[in-house]
Amino acid sequence: MTRSPGIVLAMLTFVYVLNFLDRQLLGILAKPIQDSLNITDGQLGLIGGLYFAMFYCFIAIPVSWLADRTSRVGVLTVACAIWSAATIACGLSRTYPQLVVARMAVGFGEAGGVPPSYALITDTFAPGKRGVAFGIYNLGPPIGAALGIALGASIAAMFDWRDAFVFIGVVGIVAAAALPFVVPEPGRGAADTEAGAAASVDKAPFWATLRTFFANPVMTLAALGSGATQFVTYGLGNFAVLFLIREKGMTLPQIAIWYAVAIVIGMGGGMVASGRIIDRFSRGSRRVFAIAPAVSLAVAAPFYLAFVWAPGWPVALALLTVVMFFNYFYLSCSVTLVQEEAAPNQRVLAGALLLLVMNFIGLGLGPTWVGWASDRFAAAGHANPLQLSLTTLAPFYVVAIGLFLLLARTLRRQETRA
């Protein structure tokens, strides 16, 4: 069975949309969930952060090792079915512990979502075209977030927050059933040079791949720089809707329209722009994979602080659109760099290790920190605890920029030796 690369990419992107949509529903519907289950910001941060990440990050390693040795399409199909069923379970939850277990199950399923797709895209598109391909694929988060906001907020406003989880979960189960009929299993290294593909048909050993990843400063620095960036993006993302409603005065119907527009323009625009930039300039030097995110984060940082302290939601949302445009240059850069650095038979596991590091730091600790800090500021009597909590994310811009500059220096040394 053969499919055009465009159809394969479109289906993988759609599955990624569902992956991110399911993940973001908790933050989008934070206010009605808090009102219904009577949970604090700290508890909300744990569900969306540490509890979710414990399964999402670490289960990805054995699942990706399995995908490198079996069918990547098969693993992705089963994973999509699991996380979609678990999303339905979130909507059926009646207590906080039930919601915790359901969110952990979502994380378990989503662990098998992104790494196999990275490898499938790399083996479908040739070098020089992968930046744009990953830029399109990485539209999954902004489209998923925008659809989650538009659908989730609208359904919650008209019916109940539980109905939004059930509806999205059912769509995911249908997509899982269709996936094997749309996406064929490409040969490992099929889009590389003949020599590279021929040298990489053997099944990669697990521990050797782990050692290769963490002994490689390029991969390690890309993962750490991405993790520091995600500490900001996930810390903000899981509480942005709650912040805009509680402290900026937005309503759910306004969120469903204007926040969704900001996500599409800001995050989506950044994904497309970064993909084109790295395909254009990486032909001359691979340092663009590090310099582009470092520069973009330096631009984003002052706009982020202005957003947090803006006087009203229209100004705040305009500033947030700029922040999201520049916040997400890192993703296509790091993914493309790690996939090209890894051997073809190690790409799923290398992608999973990248996600392990950056998501445990960002997804696991970012929302957990914001929720914990908000509770502490509230207990101390501050009038705007979530605003103060989000402000504490700003230093991580500096950390991320520093790590990407170290990566740029490492890449320059490699080019000098070559």
Short mmCIF file of C-alpha atoms in Angstrom, two decimals:
data_model
loop_
_atom_site.label_atom_id
_atom_site.label_comp_id
_atom_site.label_asym_id
_atom_site.label_seq_id
_atom_site.Cartn_x
_atom_site.Cartn_y
_atom_site.Cartn_z
CA MET A 1 0.00 0.00 0.00
CA THR A 2 1.33 3.43 -0.94
CA ARG A 3 0.07 6.88 -0.09
CA SER A 4 1.31 10.29 -1.14
CA PRO A 5 3.50 11.99 1.48
CA GLY A 6 0.89 14.75 1.77
CA ILE A 7 -1.89 12.33 2.75
CA VAL A 8 0.37 10.60 5.29
CA LEU A 9 1.39 13.93 6.80
CA ALA A 10 -2.22 15.14 6.93
CA MET A 11 -3.37 12.01 8.80
CA LEU A 12 -0.47 12.08 11.25
CA THR A 13 -1.11 15.77 11.88
CA PHE A 14 -4.82 15.09 12.50
CA VAL A 15 -3.95 12.41 15.06
CA TYR A 16 -1.54 14.89 16.71
CA VAL A 17 -4.36 17.45 16.80
CA LEU A 18 -6.45 14.95 18.75
CA ASN A 19 -3.47 14.10 20.97
CA PHE A 20 -2.95 17.73 21.96
CA LEU A 21 -6.65 18.52 22.09
CA ASP A 22 -7.23 15.76 24.64
CA ARG A 23 -4.26 16.98 26.64
CA GLN A 24 -5.38 20.61 26.68
CA LEU A 25 -9.04 20.10 27.57
CA LEU A 26 -8.20 20.06 31.26
CA GLY A 27 -6.68 23.54 31.13
CA ILE A 28 -9.39 24.88 28.82
CA LEU A 29 -12.17 23.67 31.13
CA ALA A 30 -10.30 24.37 34.37
CA LYS A 31 -12.88 26.79 35.77
CA PRO A 32 -16.00 24.58 35.43
CA ILE A 33 -13.98 21.54 36.57
CA GLN A 34 -12.82 23.43 39.66
CA ASP A 35 -16.37 24.53 40.40
CA SER A 36 -17.76 21.01 39.91
CA LEU A 37 -15.14 18.97 41.78
CA ASN A 38 -14.04 21.68 44.24
CA ILE A 39 -10.30 21.40 43.57
CA THR A 40 -7.52 23.95 44.11
CA ASP A 41 -5.00 25.43 41.67
CA GLY A 42 -2.37 23.11 43.16
CA GLN A 43 -4.48 20.01 42.56
CA LEU A 44 -5.23 21.19 39.03
CA GLY A 45 -1.52 21.68 38.39
CA LEU A 46 -0.75 18.15 39.57
CA ILE A 47 -3.37 16.58 37.28
CA GLY A 48 -2.18 18.52 34.24
CA GLY A 49 1.48 18.31 35.20
CA LEU A 50 3.23 15.72 37.36
CA TYR A 51 0.53 13.03 37.47
CA PHE A 52 0.09 13.16 33.70
CA ALA A 53 3.81 13.39 32.93
CA MET A 54 4.78 10.40 35.08
CA PHE A 55 3.01 8.16 32.58
CA TYR A 56 3.40 10.26 29.44
CA CYS A 57 7.18 10.63 29.72
CA PHE A 58 8.38 7.31 31.08
CA ILE A 59 5.98 4.90 29.35
CA ALA A 60 7.11 6.48 26.07
CA ILE A 61 10.53 4.81 26.39
CA PRO A 62 9.50 1.12 26.30
CA VAL A 63 6.68 1.89 23.87
CA SER A 64 9.10 3.62 21.51
CA TRP A 65 11.62 0.79 21.79
CA LEU A 66 8.80 -1.55 20.77
CA ALA A 67 7.87 0.72 17.85
CA ASP A 68 11.49 0.78 16.63
CA ARG A 69 11.39 -3.03 16.47
CA THR A 70 7.81 -3.58 15.21
CA SER A 71 5.16 -1.52 13.43
CA ARG A 72 5.19 2.19 14.18
CA VAL A 73 1.74 2.57 12.59
CA GLY A 74 0.39 -0.25 14.78
CA VAL A 75 1.75 1.30 17.97
CA LEU A 76 0.32 4.71 17.02
CA THR A 77 -3.10 3.16 16.32
CA VAL A 78 -3.33 1.39 19.68
CA ALA A 79 -2.06 4.49 21.50
CA CYS A 80 -4.71 6.71 19.88
CA ALA A 81 -7.46 4.28 20.89
CA ILE A 82 -6.22 4.16 24.51
CA TRP A 83 -5.92 7.91 25.04
CA SER A 84 -9.30 8.53 23.40
CA ALA A 85 -11.04 5.99 25.65
CA ALA A 86 -9.31 7.54 28.67
CA THR A 87 -10.55 10.98 27.59
CA ILE A 88 -14.10 9.65 27.68
CA ALA A 89 -13.33 8.35 31.19
CA CYS A 90 -12.31 11.90 32.21
CA GLY A 91 -15.77 13.09 31.27
CA LEU A 92 -17.34 10.30 33.33
CA SER A 93 -15.28 11.10 36.45
CA ARG A 94 -17.28 12.18 39.50
CA THR A 95 -14.46 12.72 42.01
CA TYR A 96 -10.93 14.13 42.01
CA PRO A 97 -9.27 10.68 42.42
CA GLN A 98 -11.27 9.33 39.48
CA LEU A 99 -10.14 12.26 37.34
CA VAL A 100 -6.52 11.68 38.41
CA VAL A 101 -6.65 8.03 37.29
CA ALA A 102 -8.31 8.96 34.00
CA ARG A 103 -5.70 11.63 33.27
CA MET A 104 -2.91 9.15 34.00
CA ALA A 105 -4.52 6.79 31.50
CA VAL A 106 -4.58 9.60 28.93
CA GLY A 107 -0.86 10.08 29.53
CA PHE A 108 -0.27 6.34 29.14
CA GLY A 109 -1.95 6.36 25.73
CA GLU A 110 -0.39 9.59 24.51
CA ALA A 111 3.07 8.19 25.31
CA GLY A 112 2.80 6.18 22.08
CA GLY A 113 1.56 9.05 19.95
CA VAL A 114 4.29 11.48 18.96
CA PRO A 115 7.58 9.46 18.77
CA PRO A 116 6.33 6.97 16.14
CA SER A 117 5.00 9.90 14.09
CA TYR A 118 8.41 11.63 14.19
CA ALA A 119 10.02 8.52 12.71
CA LEU A 120 7.26 8.00 10.13
CA ILE A 121 7.66 11.58 8.88
CA THR A 122 11.46 11.29 8.76
CA ASP A 123 11.19 8.09 6.69
CA THR A 124 8.61 9.68 4.37
CA PHE A 125 10.32 13.03 3.63
CA ALA A 126 13.87 13.50 2.39
CA PRO A 127 16.45 15.75 4.10
CA GLY A 128 15.85 19.37 3.16
CA LYS A 129 12.08 18.86 3.26
CA ARG A 130 11.76 17.67 6.84
CA GLY A 131 11.76 21.12 8.44
CA VAL A 132 8.60 22.14 6.60
CA ALA A 133 7.08 18.68 7.18
CA PHE A 134 7.72 18.91 10.92
CA GLY A 135 6.53 22.51 10.89
CA ILE A 136 3.22 21.33 9.42
CA TYR A 137 3.05 18.34 11.78
CA ASN A 138 3.73 20.62 14.73
CA LEU A 139 0.63 22.59 13.79
CA GLY A 140 -1.05 19.80 15.76
CA PRO A 141 -0.67 21.66 19.08
CA PRO A 142 -2.05 25.04 17.91
CA ILE A 143 -4.87 23.47 15.91
CA GLY A 144 -5.62 21.06 18.75
CA ALA A 145 -5.54 23.84 21.32
CA ALA A 146 -7.72 26.11 19.14
CA LEU A 147 -10.27 23.36 18.46
CA GLY A 148 -10.21 22.40 22.12
CA ILE A 149 -10.92 25.99 23.07
CA ALA A 150 -13.62 26.49 20.45
CA LEU A 151 -15.33 23.11 20.89
CA GLY A 152 -14.58 22.53 24.56
CA ALA A 153 -15.60 25.98 25.75
CA SER A 154 -18.66 26.04 23.49
CA ILE A 155 -19.87 22.58 24.56
CA ALA A 156 -19.20 23.40 28.22
CA ALA A 157 -21.09 26.69 27.90
CA MET A 158 -24.09 25.06 26.19
CA PHE A 159 -24.14 21.72 28.00
CA ASP A 160 -21.57 20.50 30.54
CA TRP A 161 -17.77 20.20 30.73
CA ARG A 162 -18.12 16.39 30.83
CA ASP A 163 -19.77 16.33 27.41
CA ALA A 164 -16.72 17.95 25.84
CA PHE A 165 -14.44 15.11 27.03
CA VAL A 166 -16.85 12.44 25.81
CA PHE A 167 -17.30 14.04 22.37
CA ILE A 168 -13.57 14.45 21.73
CA GLY A 169 -12.85 10.92 22.95
CA VAL A 170 -15.35 9.41 20.50
CA VAL A 171 -13.75 11.31 17.60
CA GLY A 172 -10.36 9.89 18.62
CA ILE A 173 -11.61 6.30 18.60
CA VAL A 174 -12.94 6.76 15.05
CA ALA A 175 -9.56 8.20 13.98
CA ALA A 176 -7.72 5.23 15.51
CA ALA A 177 -9.89 2.84 13.49
CA ALA A 178 -9.09 4.71 10.25
CA LEU A 179 -5.35 5.22 10.82
CA PRO A 180 -3.97 1.85 9.55
CA PHE A 181 -5.94 2.23 6.30
CA VAL A 182 -4.49 5.69 5.57
CA VAL A 183 -0.85 5.53 6.75
CA PRO A 184 1.42 2.76 5.35
CA GLU A 185 4.50 1.52 7.22
CA PRO A 186 7.57 2.96 5.37
CA GLY A 187 10.95 1.26 5.35
CA ARG A 188 13.36 2.48 8.01
CA GLY A 189 15.72 4.96 6.40
CA ALA A 190 13.66 4.92 3.20
CA ALA A 191 14.01 8.65 2.62
CA ASP A 192 17.72 8.80 3.47
CA THR A 193 20.63 8.08 1.17
CA GLU A 194 20.95 4.49 -0.01
CA ALA A 195 24.06 4.00 2.09
CA GLY A 196 22.41 5.39 5.20
CA ALA A 197 19.35 3.22 4.74
CA ALA A 198 21.32 0.07 4.04
CA ALA A 199 23.45 0.56 7.13
CA SER A 200 20.48 0.93 9.42
CA VAL A 201 18.16 -2.01 8.77
CA ASP A 202 19.16 -3.90 11.91
CA LYS A 203 17.04 -3.53 15.03
CA ALA A 204 18.67 -1.05 17.39
CA PRO A 205 19.61 -2.28 20.88
CA PHE A 206 17.79 -0.47 23.69
CA TRP A 207 20.65 0.40 26.04
CA ALA A 208 23.02 1.32 23.24
CA THR A 209 20.46 3.80 21.91
CA LEU A 210 20.05 5.33 25.39
CA ARG A 211 23.82 5.70 25.76
CA THR A 212 24.09 7.19 22.28
CA PHE A 213 21.45 9.81 23.05
CA PHE A 214 22.77 10.99 26.42
CA ALA A 215 26.42 10.83 25.33
CA ASN A 216 25.64 13.10 22.39
CA PRO A 217 25.84 16.76 23.53
CA VAL A 218 23.77 17.91 20.55
CA MET A 219 20.80 15.74 21.49
CA THR A 220 21.15 16.39 25.22
CA LEU A 221 21.38 20.17 24.90
CA ALA A 222 18.45 20.23 22.45
CA ALA A 223 16.37 18.28 24.97
CA LEU A 224 17.37 20.45 27.96
CA GLY A 225 16.82 23.71 26.07
CA SER A 226 13.42 22.47 24.95
CA GLY A 227 12.58 21.39 28.50
CA ALA A 228 13.37 24.82 29.92
CA THR A 229 11.22 26.38 27.19
CA GLN A 230 8.35 24.01 27.93
CA PHE A 231 8.52 24.88 31.63
CA VAL A 232 7.22 28.26 30.46
CA THR A 233 4.88 27.09 27.68
CA TYR A 234 3.15 24.33 29.66
CA GLY A 235 3.15 26.30 32.90
CA LEU A 236 1.40 29.10 31.05
CA GLY A 237 -0.73 26.89 28.80
CA ASN A 238 -2.35 24.87 31.58
CA PHE A 239 -3.44 28.03 33.41
CA ALA A 240 -3.88 30.59 30.62
CA VAL A 241 -7.66 30.15 30.30
CA LEU A 242 -8.17 30.16 34.06
CA PHE A 243 -5.97 33.28 34.29
CA LEU A 244 -7.86 35.09 31.51
CA ILE A 245 -11.22 34.27 33.12
CA ARG A 246 -10.32 34.84 36.75
CA GLU A 247 -7.95 37.80 36.56
CA LYS A 248 -8.60 39.40 33.16
CA GLY A 249 -12.40 39.16 33.07
CA MET A 250 -13.02 36.95 30.02
CA THR A 251 -16.04 34.66 29.73
CA LEU A 252 -16.21 31.13 28.27
CA PRO A 253 -17.95 32.31 25.07
CA GLN A 254 -15.23 34.97 24.61
CA ILE A 255 -12.56 32.32 25.25
CA ALA A 256 -14.16 30.06 22.61
CA ILE A 257 -13.70 32.75 19.95
CA TRP A 258 -10.84 35.12 20.77
CA TYR A 259 -8.43 32.82 22.60
CA ALA A 260 -8.85 30.24 19.82
CA VAL A 261 -7.97 32.92 17.24
CA ALA A 262 -4.89 33.92 19.25
CA ILE A 263 -3.73 30.29 19.38
CA VAL A 264 -4.10 29.78 15.61
CA ILE A 265 -2.37 33.04 14.66
CA GLY A 266 0.31 32.97 17.33
CA MET A 267 1.29 29.34 17.88
CA GLY A 268 0.36 28.21 14.37
CA GLY A 269 2.24 31.05 12.72
CA GLY A 270 5.32 30.32 14.80
CA MET A 271 5.29 26.63 13.82
CA VAL A 272 5.07 27.37 10.09
CA ALA A 273 7.65 30.16 10.19
CA SER A 274 10.19 28.12 12.16
CA GLY A 275 9.89 25.16 9.77
CA ARG A 276 10.57 27.35 6.75
CA ILE A 277 13.44 29.14 8.46
CA ILE A 278 15.30 25.96 9.41
CA ASP A 279 14.84 24.37 5.96
CA ARG A 280 16.13 27.58 4.35
CA PHE A 281 19.15 28.25 6.56
CA SER A 282 20.18 24.79 7.81
CA ARG A 283 21.61 24.05 4.35
CA GLY A 284 24.39 26.48 5.14
CA SER A 285 24.85 25.70 8.84
CA ARG A 286 23.13 23.48 11.38
CA ARG A 287 23.61 26.22 13.98
CA VAL A 288 20.24 27.62 12.91
CA PHE A 289 18.62 24.77 14.89
CA ALA A 290 19.93 26.48 18.04
CA ILE A 291 20.17 30.14 17.07
CA ALA A 292 16.55 30.40 15.86
CA PRO A 293 15.00 29.33 19.21
CA ALA A 294 17.50 31.41 21.21
CA VAL A 295 16.63 34.58 19.29
CA SER A 296 12.89 33.88 19.28
CA LEU A 297 12.80 33.34 23.05
CA ALA A 298 14.75 36.55 23.63
CA VAL A 299 12.06 38.39 21.65
CA ALA A 300 9.21 36.60 23.47
CA ALA A 301 10.36 37.24 27.05
CA PRO A 302 9.47 40.96 27.40
CA PHE A 303 6.12 40.41 25.68
CA TYR A 304 5.40 37.61 28.15
CA LEU A 305 5.88 39.87 31.17
CA ALA A 306 3.77 42.55 29.48
CA PHE A 307 1.00 39.98 28.93
CA VAL A 308 0.95 38.85 32.56
CA TRP A 309 0.66 42.44 33.82
CA ALA A 310 -1.59 43.85 31.06
CA PRO A 311 -4.58 45.89 32.37
CA GLY A 312 -7.38 44.05 30.52
CA TRP A 313 -8.04 40.98 28.41
CA PRO A 314 -7.97 42.57 24.91
CA VAL A 315 -4.46 43.95 25.45
CA ALA A 316 -3.38 40.79 27.27
CA LEU A 317 -4.60 38.57 24.42
CA ALA A 318 -2.84 40.67 21.77
CA LEU A 319 0.42 40.40 23.71
CA LEU A 320 -0.11 36.67 24.25
CA THR A 321 -0.44 36.17 20.48
CA VAL A 322 3.05 37.63 20.02
CA VAL A 323 4.39 35.50 22.87
CA MET A 324 3.02 32.28 21.38
CA PHE A 325 4.42 33.09 17.92
CA PHE A 326 7.97 33.27 19.26
CA ASN A 327 7.65 30.71 22.07
CA TYR A 328 7.34 27.74 19.72
CA PHE A 329 10.29 28.10 17.34
CA TYR A 330 12.18 25.60 19.48
CA LEU A 331 9.92 22.63 18.69
CA SER A 332 10.50 22.09 14.97
CA CYS A 333 14.17 22.98 15.46
CA SER A 334 14.81 20.42 18.20
CA VAL A 335 12.73 17.64 16.65
CA THR A 336 14.35 17.99 13.22
CA LEU A 337 17.85 18.19 14.71
CA VAL A 338 17.43 15.08 16.89
CA GLN A 339 15.79 13.05 14.10
CA GLU A 340 18.63 13.87 11.70
CA GLU A 341 21.23 13.17 14.38
CA ALA A 342 19.79 9.71 15.16
CA ALA A 343 20.27 6.56 13.07
CA PRO A 344 17.14 5.55 11.09
CA ASN A 345 16.55 2.48 13.27
CA GLN A 346 16.81 4.58 16.45
CA ARG A 347 14.56 7.48 15.52
CA VAL A 348 11.44 6.49 17.46
CA LEU A 349 13.39 5.94 20.66
CA ALA A 350 15.50 9.08 20.10
CA GLY A 351 12.28 11.06 19.66
CA ALA A 352 10.90 9.50 22.83
CA LEU A 353 14.04 10.39 24.80
CA LEU A 354 13.77 13.97 23.55
CA LEU A 355 10.16 14.03 24.73
CA LEU A 356 11.10 12.37 28.03
CA VAL A 357 13.56 15.09 28.96
CA MET A 358 11.68 18.11 27.68
CA ASN A 359 8.23 16.96 28.80
CA PHE A 360 9.25 15.83 32.26
CA ILE A 361 10.85 19.23 32.86
CA GLY A 362 8.19 21.27 31.08
CA LEU A 363 4.94 19.31 31.22
CA GLY A 364 5.68 17.55 34.51
CA LEU A 365 7.11 20.42 36.52
CA GLY A 366 5.83 23.62 34.83
CA PRO A 367 2.09 23.32 35.61
CA THR A 368 2.87 21.71 38.96
CA TRP A 369 5.01 24.71 39.91
CA VAL A 370 2.46 27.31 38.74
CA GLY A 371 -0.38 25.65 40.65
CA TRP A 372 1.70 25.21 43.81
CA ALA A 373 2.98 28.80 43.72
CA SER A 374 -0.53 30.16 43.13
CA ASP A 375 -1.81 28.33 46.22
CA ARG A 376 1.10 29.68 48.28
CA PHE A 377 0.52 33.28 47.12
CA ALA A 378 -3.22 32.92 47.86
CA ALA A 379 -2.49 31.57 51.35
CA ALA A 380 -0.23 34.58 51.96
CA GLY A 381 -3.15 36.90 51.18
CA HIS A 382 -2.12 38.24 47.75
CA ALA A 383 -5.04 39.53 45.68
CA ASN A 384 -3.78 38.13 42.33
CA PRO A 385 -1.97 34.87 43.16
CA LEU A 386 -2.09 33.37 39.68
CA GLN A 387 -0.62 36.54 38.17
CA LEU A 388 2.31 36.40 40.60
CA SER A 389 2.74 32.69 39.97
CA LEU A 390 2.94 33.15 36.19
CA THR A 391 5.49 35.94 36.70
CA THR A 392 7.86 33.43 38.33
CA LEU A 393 8.16 31.61 34.98
CA ALA A 394 10.10 34.50 33.41
CA PRO A 395 13.61 33.42 34.59
CA PHE A 396 13.24 30.18 32.64
CA TYR A 397 13.44 32.19 29.43
CA VAL A 398 17.00 33.07 30.42
CA VAL A 399 17.82 29.43 31.21
CA ALA A 400 16.43 28.23 27.86
CA ILE A 401 18.27 30.91 25.87
CA GLY A 402 21.53 29.98 27.58
CA LEU A 403 21.11 26.28 26.79
CA PHE A 404 20.35 26.95 23.12
CA LEU A 405 23.41 29.21 22.87
CA LEU A 406 25.50 26.34 24.29
CA LEU A 407 23.97 24.10 21.63
CA ALA A 408 24.91 26.62 18.93
CA ARG A 409 28.53 26.60 20.16
CA THR A 410 28.56 22.78 20.12
CA LEU A 411 27.25 22.70 16.56
CA ARG A 412 29.83 25.28 15.50
CA ARG A 413 32.62 23.10 16.93
CA GLN A 414 31.29 20.11 14.97
CA GLU A 415 31.28 22.14 11.77
CA THR A 416 34.81 23.38 12.44
CA ARG A 417 36.09 19.82 12.95
CA ALA A 418 34.31 18.65 9.82
#
